[in-house]
Coordinates of C-alpha atoms and ligand atoms in Angstrom, one line a residue:
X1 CA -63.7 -103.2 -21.3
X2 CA -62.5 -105.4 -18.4
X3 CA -65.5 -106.1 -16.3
X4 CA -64.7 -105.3 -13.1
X5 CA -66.8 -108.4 -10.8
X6 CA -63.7 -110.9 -12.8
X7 CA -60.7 -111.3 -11.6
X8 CA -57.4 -110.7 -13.4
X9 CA -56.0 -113.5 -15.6
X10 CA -54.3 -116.3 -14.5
X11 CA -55.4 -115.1 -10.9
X12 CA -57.1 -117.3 -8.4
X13 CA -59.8 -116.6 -5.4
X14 CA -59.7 -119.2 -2.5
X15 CA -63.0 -119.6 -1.0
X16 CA -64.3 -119.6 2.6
X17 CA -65.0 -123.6 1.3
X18 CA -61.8 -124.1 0.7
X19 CA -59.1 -122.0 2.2
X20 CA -59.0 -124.6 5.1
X21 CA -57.1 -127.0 2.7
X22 CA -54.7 -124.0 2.3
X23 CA -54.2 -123.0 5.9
X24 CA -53.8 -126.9 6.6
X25 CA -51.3 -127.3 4.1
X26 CA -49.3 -124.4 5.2
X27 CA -49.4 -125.2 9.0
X28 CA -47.8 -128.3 8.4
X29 CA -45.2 -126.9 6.0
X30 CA -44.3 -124.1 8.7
X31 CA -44.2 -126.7 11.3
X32 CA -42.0 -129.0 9.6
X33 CA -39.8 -126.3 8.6
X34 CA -39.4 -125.3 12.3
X35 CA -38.4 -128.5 13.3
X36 CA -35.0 -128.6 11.1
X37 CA -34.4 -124.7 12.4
X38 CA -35.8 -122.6 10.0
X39 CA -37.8 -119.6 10.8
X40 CA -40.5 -117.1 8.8
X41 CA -38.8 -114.4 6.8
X42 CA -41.5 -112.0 5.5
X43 CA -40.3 -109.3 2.6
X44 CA -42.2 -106.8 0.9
X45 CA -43.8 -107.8 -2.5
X46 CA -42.0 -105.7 -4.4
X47 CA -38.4 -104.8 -4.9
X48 CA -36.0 -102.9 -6.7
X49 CA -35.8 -104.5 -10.6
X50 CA -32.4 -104.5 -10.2
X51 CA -32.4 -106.9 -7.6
X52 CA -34.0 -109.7 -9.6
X53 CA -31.5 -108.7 -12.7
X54 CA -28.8 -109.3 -10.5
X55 CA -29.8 -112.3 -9.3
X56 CA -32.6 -114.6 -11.4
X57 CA -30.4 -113.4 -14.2
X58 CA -30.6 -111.2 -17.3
X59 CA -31.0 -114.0 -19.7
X60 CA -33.6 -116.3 -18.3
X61 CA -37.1 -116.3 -18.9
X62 CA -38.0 -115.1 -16.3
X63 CA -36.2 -111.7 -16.4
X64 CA -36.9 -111.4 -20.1
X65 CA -40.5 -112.0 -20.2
X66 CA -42.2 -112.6 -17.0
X67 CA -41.9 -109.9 -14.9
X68 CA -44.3 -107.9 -13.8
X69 CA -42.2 -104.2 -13.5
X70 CA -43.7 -100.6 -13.5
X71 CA -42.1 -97.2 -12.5
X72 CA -43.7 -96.3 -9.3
X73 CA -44.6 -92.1 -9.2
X74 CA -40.8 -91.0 -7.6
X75 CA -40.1 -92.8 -11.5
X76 CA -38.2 -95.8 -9.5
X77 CA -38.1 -99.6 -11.6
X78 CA -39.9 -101.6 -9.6
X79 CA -40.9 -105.5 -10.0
X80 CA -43.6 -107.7 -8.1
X81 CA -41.4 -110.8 -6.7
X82 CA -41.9 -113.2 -9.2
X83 CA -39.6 -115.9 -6.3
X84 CA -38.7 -115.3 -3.0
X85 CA -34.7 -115.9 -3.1
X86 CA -34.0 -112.6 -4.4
X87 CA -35.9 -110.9 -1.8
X88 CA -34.8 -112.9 1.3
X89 CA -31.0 -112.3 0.5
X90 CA -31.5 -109.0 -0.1
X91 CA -32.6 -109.0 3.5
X92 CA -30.3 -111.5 5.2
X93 CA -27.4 -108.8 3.8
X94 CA -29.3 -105.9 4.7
X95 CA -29.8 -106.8 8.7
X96 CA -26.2 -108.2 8.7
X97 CA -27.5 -111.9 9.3
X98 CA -24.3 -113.0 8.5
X99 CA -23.0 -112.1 11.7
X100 CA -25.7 -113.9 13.4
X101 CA -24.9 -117.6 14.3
X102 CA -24.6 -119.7 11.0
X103 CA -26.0 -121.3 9.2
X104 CA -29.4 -119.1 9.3
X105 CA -32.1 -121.1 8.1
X106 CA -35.5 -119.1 7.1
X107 CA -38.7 -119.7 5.6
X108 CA -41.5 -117.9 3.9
X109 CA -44.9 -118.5 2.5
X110 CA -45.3 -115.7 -0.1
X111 CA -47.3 -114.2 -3.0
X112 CA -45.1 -114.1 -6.7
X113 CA -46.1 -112.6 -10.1
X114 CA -44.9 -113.7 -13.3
X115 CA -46.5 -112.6 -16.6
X116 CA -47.0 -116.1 -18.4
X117 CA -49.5 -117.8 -20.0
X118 CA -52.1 -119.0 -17.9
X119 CA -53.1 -122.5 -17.7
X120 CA -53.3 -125.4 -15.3
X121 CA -51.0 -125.2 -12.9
X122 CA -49.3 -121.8 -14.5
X123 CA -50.4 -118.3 -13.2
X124 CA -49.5 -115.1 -12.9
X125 CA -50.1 -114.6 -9.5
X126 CA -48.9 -117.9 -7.4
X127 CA -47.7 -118.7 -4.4
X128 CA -44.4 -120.5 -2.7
X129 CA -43.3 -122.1 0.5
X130 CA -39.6 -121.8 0.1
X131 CA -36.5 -122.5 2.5
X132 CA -33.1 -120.7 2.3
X133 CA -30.1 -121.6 4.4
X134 CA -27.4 -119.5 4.2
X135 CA -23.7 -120.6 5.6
X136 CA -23.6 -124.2 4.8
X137 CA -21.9 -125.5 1.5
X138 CA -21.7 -129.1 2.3
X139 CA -23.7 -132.1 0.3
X140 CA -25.1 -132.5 4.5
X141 CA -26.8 -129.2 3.9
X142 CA -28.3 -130.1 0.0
X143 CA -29.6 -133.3 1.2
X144 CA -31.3 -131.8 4.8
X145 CA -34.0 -129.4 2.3
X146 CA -34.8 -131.9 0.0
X147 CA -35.2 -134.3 3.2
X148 CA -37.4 -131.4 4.6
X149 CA -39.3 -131.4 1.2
X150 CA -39.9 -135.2 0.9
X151 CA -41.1 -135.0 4.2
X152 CA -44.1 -132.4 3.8
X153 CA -44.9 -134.2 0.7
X154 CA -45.3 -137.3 2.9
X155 CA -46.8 -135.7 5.6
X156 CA -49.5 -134.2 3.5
X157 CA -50.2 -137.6 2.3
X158 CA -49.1 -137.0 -1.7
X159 CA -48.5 -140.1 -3.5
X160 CA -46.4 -140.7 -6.6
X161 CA -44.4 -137.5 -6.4
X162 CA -40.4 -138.0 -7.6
X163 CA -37.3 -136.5 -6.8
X164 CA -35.3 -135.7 -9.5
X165 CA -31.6 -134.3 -9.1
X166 CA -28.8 -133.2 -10.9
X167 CA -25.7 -131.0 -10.4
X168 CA -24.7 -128.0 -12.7
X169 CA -21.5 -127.6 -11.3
X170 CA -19.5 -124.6 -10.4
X171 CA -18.1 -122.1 -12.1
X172 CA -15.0 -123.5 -12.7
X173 CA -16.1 -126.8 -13.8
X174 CA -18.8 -124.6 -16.0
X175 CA -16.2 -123.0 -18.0
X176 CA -15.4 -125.9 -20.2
X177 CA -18.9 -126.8 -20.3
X178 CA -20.2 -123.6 -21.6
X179 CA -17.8 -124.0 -24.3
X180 CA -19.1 -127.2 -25.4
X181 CA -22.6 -126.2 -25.4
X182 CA -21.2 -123.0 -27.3
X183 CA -19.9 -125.7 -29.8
X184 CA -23.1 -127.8 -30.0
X185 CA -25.7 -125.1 -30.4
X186 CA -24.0 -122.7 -33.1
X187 CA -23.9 -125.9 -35.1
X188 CA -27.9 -126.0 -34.3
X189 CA -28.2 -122.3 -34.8
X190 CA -30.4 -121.3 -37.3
X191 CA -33.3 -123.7 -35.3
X192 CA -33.0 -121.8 -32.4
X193 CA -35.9 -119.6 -30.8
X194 CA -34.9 -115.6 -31.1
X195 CA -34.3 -115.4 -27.7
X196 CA -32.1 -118.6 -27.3
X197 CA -29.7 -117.1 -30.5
X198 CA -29.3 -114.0 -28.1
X199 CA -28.3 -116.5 -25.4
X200 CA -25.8 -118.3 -27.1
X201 CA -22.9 -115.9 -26.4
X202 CA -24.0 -114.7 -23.0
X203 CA -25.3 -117.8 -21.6
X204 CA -25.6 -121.1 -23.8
X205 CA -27.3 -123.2 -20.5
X206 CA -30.5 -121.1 -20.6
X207 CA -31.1 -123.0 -23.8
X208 CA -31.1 -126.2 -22.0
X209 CA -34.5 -124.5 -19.7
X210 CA -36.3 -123.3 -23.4
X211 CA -39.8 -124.0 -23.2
X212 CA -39.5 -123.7 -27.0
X213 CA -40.7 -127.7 -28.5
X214 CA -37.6 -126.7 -30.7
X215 CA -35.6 -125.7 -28.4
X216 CA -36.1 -128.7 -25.9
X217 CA -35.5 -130.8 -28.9
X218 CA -32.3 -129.5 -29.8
X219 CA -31.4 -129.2 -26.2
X220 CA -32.2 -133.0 -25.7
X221 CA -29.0 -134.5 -27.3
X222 CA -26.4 -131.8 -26.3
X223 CA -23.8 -132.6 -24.2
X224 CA -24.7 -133.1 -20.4
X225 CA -22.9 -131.3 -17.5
X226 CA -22.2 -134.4 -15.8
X227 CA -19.3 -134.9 -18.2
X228 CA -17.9 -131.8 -17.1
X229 CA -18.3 -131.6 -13.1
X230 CA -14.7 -131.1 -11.5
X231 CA -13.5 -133.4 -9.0
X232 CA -14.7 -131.5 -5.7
X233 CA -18.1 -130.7 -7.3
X234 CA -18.4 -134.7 -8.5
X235 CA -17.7 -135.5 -4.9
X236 CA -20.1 -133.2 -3.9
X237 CA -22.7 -134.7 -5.6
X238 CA -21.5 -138.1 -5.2
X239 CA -21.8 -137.1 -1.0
X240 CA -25.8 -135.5 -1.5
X241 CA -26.6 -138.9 -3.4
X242 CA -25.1 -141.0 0.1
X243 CA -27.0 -138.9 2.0
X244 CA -30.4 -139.6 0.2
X245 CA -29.6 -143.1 0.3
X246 CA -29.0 -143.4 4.0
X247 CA -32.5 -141.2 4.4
X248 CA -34.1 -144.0 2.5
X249 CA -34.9 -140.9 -0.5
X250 CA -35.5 -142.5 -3.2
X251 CA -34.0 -140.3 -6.6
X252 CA -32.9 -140.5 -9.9
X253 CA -30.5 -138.4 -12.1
X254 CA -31.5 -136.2 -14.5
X255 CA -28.9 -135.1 -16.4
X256 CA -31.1 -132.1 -18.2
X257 CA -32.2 -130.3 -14.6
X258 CA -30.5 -127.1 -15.1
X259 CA -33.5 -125.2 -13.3
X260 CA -34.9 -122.0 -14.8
X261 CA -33.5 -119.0 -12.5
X262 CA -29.4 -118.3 -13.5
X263 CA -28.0 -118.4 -9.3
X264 CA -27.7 -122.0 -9.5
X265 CA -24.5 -123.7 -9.0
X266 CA -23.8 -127.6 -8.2
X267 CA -26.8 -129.5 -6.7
X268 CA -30.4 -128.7 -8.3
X269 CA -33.3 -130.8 -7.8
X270 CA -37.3 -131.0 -8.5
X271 CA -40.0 -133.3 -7.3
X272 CA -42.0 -134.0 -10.4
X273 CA -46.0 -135.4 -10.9
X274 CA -46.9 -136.8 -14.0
X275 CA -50.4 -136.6 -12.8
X276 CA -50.9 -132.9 -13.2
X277 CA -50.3 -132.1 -16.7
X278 CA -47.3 -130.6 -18.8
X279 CA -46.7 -127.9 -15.3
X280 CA -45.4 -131.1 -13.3
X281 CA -43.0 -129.0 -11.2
X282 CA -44.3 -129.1 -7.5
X283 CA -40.9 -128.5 -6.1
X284 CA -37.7 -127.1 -7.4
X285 CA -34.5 -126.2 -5.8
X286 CA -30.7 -125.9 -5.4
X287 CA -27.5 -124.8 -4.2
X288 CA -26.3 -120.9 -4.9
X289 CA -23.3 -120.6 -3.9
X290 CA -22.5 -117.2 -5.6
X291 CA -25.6 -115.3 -5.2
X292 CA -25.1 -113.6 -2.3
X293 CA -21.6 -112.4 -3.5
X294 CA -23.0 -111.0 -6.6
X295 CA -25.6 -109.2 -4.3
X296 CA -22.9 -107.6 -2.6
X297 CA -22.1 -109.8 0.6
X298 CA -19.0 -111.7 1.4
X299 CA -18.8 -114.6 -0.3
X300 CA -21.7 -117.6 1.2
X301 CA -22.5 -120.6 0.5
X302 CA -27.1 -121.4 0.5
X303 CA -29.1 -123.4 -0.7
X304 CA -32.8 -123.7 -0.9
X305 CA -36.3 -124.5 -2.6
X306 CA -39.7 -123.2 -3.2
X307 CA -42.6 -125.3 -3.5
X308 CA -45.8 -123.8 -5.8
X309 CA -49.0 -124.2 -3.5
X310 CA -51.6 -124.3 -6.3
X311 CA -49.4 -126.6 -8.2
X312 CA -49.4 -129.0 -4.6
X313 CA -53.1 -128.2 -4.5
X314 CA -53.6 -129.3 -8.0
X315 CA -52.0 -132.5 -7.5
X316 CA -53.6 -133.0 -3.6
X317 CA -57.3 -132.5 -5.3
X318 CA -56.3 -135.0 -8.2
X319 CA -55.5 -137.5 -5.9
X320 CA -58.4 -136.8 -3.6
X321 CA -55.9 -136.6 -0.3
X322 CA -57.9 -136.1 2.1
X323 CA -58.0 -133.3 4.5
X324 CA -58.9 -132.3 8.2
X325 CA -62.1 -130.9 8.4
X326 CA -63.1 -127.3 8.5
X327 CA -63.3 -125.9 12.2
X328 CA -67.5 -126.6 12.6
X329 CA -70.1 -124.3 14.3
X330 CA -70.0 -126.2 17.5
X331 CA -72.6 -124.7 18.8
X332 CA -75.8 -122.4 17.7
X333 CA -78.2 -120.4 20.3
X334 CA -81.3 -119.8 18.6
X335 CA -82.9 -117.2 20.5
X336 CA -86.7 -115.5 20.9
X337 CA -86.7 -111.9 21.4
X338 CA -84.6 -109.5 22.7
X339 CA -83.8 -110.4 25.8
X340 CA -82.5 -114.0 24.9
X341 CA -80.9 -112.7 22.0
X342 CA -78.4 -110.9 24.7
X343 CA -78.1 -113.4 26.5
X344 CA -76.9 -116.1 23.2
X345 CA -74.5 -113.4 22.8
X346 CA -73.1 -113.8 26.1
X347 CA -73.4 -117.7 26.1
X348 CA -71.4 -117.1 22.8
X349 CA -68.8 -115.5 24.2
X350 CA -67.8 -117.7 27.2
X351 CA -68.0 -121.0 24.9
X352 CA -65.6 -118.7 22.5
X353 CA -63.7 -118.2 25.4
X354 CA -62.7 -121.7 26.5
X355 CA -62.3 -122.2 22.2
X356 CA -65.0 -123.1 20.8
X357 CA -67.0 -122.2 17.8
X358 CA -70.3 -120.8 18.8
X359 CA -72.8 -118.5 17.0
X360 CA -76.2 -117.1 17.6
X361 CA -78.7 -114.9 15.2
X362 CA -77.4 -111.3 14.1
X363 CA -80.4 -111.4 11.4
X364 CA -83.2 -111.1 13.6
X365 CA -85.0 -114.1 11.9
X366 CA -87.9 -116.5 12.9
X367 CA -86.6 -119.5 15.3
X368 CA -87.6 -121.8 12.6
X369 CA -85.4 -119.4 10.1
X370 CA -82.4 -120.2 12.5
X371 CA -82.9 -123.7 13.0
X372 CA -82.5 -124.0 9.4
X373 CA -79.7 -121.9 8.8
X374 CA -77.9 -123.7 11.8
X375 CA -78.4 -127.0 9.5
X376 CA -77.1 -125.0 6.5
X377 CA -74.1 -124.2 8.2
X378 CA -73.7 -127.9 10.0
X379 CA -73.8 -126.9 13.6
X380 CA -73.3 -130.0 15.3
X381 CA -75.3 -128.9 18.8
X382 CA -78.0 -125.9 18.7
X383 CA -79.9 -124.4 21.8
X384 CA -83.2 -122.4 21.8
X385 CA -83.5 -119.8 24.2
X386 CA -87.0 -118.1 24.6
X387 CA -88.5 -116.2 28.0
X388 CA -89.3 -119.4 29.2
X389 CA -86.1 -120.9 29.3
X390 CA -85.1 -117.2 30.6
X391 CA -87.0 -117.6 33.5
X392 CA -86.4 -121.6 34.3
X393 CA -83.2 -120.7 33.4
X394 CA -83.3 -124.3 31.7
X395 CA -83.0 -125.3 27.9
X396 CA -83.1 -127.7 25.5
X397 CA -80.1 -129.3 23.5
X398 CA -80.1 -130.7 20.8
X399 CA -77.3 -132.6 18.9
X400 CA -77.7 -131.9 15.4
X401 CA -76.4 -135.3 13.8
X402 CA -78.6 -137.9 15.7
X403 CA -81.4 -135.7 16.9
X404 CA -80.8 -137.0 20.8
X405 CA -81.8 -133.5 23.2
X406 CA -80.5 -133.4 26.9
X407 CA -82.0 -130.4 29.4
X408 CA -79.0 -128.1 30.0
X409 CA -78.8 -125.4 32.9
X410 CA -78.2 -121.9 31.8
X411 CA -76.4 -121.0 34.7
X412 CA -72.3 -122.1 34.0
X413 CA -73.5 -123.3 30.6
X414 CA -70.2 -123.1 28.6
X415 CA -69.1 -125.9 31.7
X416 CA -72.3 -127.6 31.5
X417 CA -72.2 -127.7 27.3
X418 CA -68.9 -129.7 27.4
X419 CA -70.0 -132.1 30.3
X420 CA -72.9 -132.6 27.9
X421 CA -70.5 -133.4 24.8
X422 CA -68.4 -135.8 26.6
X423 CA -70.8 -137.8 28.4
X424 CA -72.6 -138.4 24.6
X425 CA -69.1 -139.1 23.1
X426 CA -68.5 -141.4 26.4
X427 CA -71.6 -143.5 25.5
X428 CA -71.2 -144.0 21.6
X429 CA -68.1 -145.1 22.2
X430 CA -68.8 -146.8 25.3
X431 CA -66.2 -145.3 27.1
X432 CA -63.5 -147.1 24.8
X433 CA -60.2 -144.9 23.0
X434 CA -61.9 -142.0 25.5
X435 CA -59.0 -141.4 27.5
X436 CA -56.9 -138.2 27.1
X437 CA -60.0 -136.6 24.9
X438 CA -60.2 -133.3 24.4
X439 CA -63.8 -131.2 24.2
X440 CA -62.0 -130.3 20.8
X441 CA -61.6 -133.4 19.6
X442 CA -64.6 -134.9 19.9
X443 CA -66.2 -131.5 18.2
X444 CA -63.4 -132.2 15.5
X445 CA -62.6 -129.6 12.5
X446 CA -59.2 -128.1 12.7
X447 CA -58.2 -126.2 15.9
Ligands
LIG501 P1 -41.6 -124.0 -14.7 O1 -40.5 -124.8 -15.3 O2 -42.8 -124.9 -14.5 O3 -41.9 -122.7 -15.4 P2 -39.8 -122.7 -12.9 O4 -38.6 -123.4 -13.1 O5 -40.1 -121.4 -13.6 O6 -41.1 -123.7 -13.2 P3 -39.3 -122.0 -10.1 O7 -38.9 -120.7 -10.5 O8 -38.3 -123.0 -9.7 O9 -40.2 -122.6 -11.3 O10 -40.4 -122.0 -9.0 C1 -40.6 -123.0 -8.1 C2 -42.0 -123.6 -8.1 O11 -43.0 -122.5 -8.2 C3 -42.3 -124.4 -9.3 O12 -41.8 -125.7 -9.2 C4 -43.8 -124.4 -9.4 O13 -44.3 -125.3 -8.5 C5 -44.1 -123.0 -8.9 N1 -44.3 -122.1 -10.0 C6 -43.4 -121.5 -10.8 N2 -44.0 -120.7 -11.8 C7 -45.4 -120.8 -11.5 C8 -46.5 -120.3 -12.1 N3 -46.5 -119.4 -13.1 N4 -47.7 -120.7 -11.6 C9 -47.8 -121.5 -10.6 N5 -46.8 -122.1 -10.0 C10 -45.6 -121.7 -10.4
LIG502 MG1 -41.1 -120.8 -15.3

């Protein structure tokens, strides 16, 4: 029987210790993001499993095995988003979007589910910052989300990470293509995986994405599309490589991207570790030019990309990248009875007020008890309020990582507290780099 204190399978828990990397991580991706124009789409975590049919594609992998679908109790299909693509143009047709000024550009940070086999850096419940822009077709567009990807990657500080692109084509140039493949793989037929000798009528390129060792083998020496591109998608591409170039991007073709959901068509790219195991994948992405037709809209040219967050976090901790601190205890009021204990609550709440971190005991424990879980905790200043102090209206504070104590008045305290601070950041600096400080930079952590 499953025991109910573990968690499901391939499922992780972010701590309190750790969830600051996280919520750093994601700032910056939502900030970036903003600043090339694209905004937070949030959609529900399920949908209708016709939705992701219709658009990740019958034949993929991801469709065929690794979808986490149930019948809800009115007997509807329905499927935990294992991507967020499917979802967000689902939307962007269903509040008319399109007749909003174009191109829309949205983001999301979301939860997805795919039913795979759990290891490092593959899980069944994950997580994805993704962009979409919808309205743009040209190589201008392609090259302005991986120029927004490169940059969170080098904002963050992650080191050895390469962009790899390729271009499947269109549908026209894919024609001729599919035949060849066709061609090439029913002479390699009998080698095949079971699934990829069901793909081979319906659609021979989902062989190239196998994750079969016989598969990618096979796969390796059949022809590439790049033979096959028609002249406007080989200009295309030719255009998304000038535009790297002139953003100083460094890339390299790969020939055998074909990426693993079916609404590709012409640019597709991934930014690749080799640091992090087989899962290598941080970052993949594309053009989809027919999607939203096939979903019902008017035809619409988008692109976008989704980047996995534990796979980023996987490579971040390998390389040790180092991280803002967690927002600290700036200050703890230990208190003596009753009557001080109400009053650290309302010292608590004007330093709160003017946003700081402050705490005070809710335990009811010995001063000595609090002085030591203020150290536990790393309070960087701690006060101790008794009737004395009550009554003089005068107390003692003491800075936690050098042990210095200054008298403070109780009376405008929360004013008094920061005067404090910056006078003793003023000093061990000796006044130098002080200017412009904020209280909350000299108490540091994240804000
Ligand atoms: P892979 O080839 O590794 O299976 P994919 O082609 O299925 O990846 P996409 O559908 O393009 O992946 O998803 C975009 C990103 O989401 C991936 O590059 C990866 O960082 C992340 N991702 C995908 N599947 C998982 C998973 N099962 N666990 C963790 N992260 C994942
Ligand atoms: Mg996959």
């Amino acid at each position: 029987m499953a025991l109910i204190t573990n968690a499901i399978k391939g499922t992780l828990d972010t701590l309190p210790s750790s969830s600051y990397k996280i919520q750093y991580i994601e700032a910056a991706m939502r900030e970036i993001a903003e600043n090339y124009g694209f905004y937070e789409m949030r959609t529900p975590v399920f949908e209708h499993t016709e939705l992701f049919q219709r658009s990740v594609g019958e034949t993929t992998d991801v469709v065929q095995k690794e979808m986490y679908t149930f019948k809800d109790k009115g007997d509807r299909s329905i499927t935990l988003k294992p991507e967020g693509t499917a979802g967000a143009v689902r939307a962007f047709l269903e509040h008319g979007l399109f007749n909003e000024a174009m191109p829309q550009k949205i983001y999301y940070v979301t939860p997805c589910y795919r039913y795979e086999k759990p290891q490092a850096g593959r899980l069944r419940e994950f997580h994805q910052f993704g962009v979409e822009c919808f309205g743009a077709g040209s190589a201008a567009q392609d090259a302005e989300i991986i120029i927004l990807a490169n940059e969170v990657f080098n904002y963050l500080g992650v080191n050895n990470i390469s962009l790899e692109i390729n271009s499947i084509g269109c549908p026209e140039c894919r024609k001729k293509y599919q035949e060849a493949l066709k061609e090439y793989f029913k002479a390699n037929y009998d080698d095949l995986c079971d699934t990829c000798k069901g793909r081979l009528e319906k659609n021979p390129m989902r062989i190239l994405d196998c994750k079969s060792p016989v598969c990618s083998k096979i796969a390796e020496k059949a022809p590439k599309i790049l033979d096959y591109l028609c002249e406007d998608c080989n200009e295309h591409f030719e255009l998304v490589k000038k535009y790297l170039t002139a953003n100083n991007i460094d890339f390299k073709v790969n020939p055998t991207i074909v990426r693993g959901l079916d609404y590709y068509t012409r640019t597709v790219f991934e930014f690749v570790s080799n640091e992090i195991g087989a899962q290598g994948t941080v970052c993949g992405g594309g053009r989809y030019d027919g999607l939203v037709e096939e979903l019902g809209g008017k035809p619409t040219p988008a692109c976008g990309f989704a980047i996995g967050l534990e796979r980023l976090m996987l490579l971040m901790d390998t390389q040790k990248t180092e991280f803002p601190e967690r927002k600290k205890c700036d200050l703890y009021i230990a208190s003596m009875g009753e009557q001080a204990n109400i009053k650290a609550s309302a010292l608590a709440a004007d330093l709160r007020n003017e946003g700081l971190s402050a705490q005070f005991d809710t335990v009811g424990r010995s001063v000595k008890a609090q002085m030591k879980y203020a150290d536990k905790i790393g309070a960087l200043y701690t006060v101790v309020l008794g009737d004395s102090e009550l009554e003089s209206g005068r107390a003692v504070l003491k800075n936690m990582s050098d042990g210095t104590q200054a008298e403070i008045e109780l009376a405008d305290f929360t004013d008094n507290f920061q005067s404090i601070v910056i006078k003793q950041a003023m000093d061990s600096l000796d006044g130098y780099g002080i200017e412009g400080l904020e209280i909350t930079d000299i108490l540091g952590g994240q804000n």
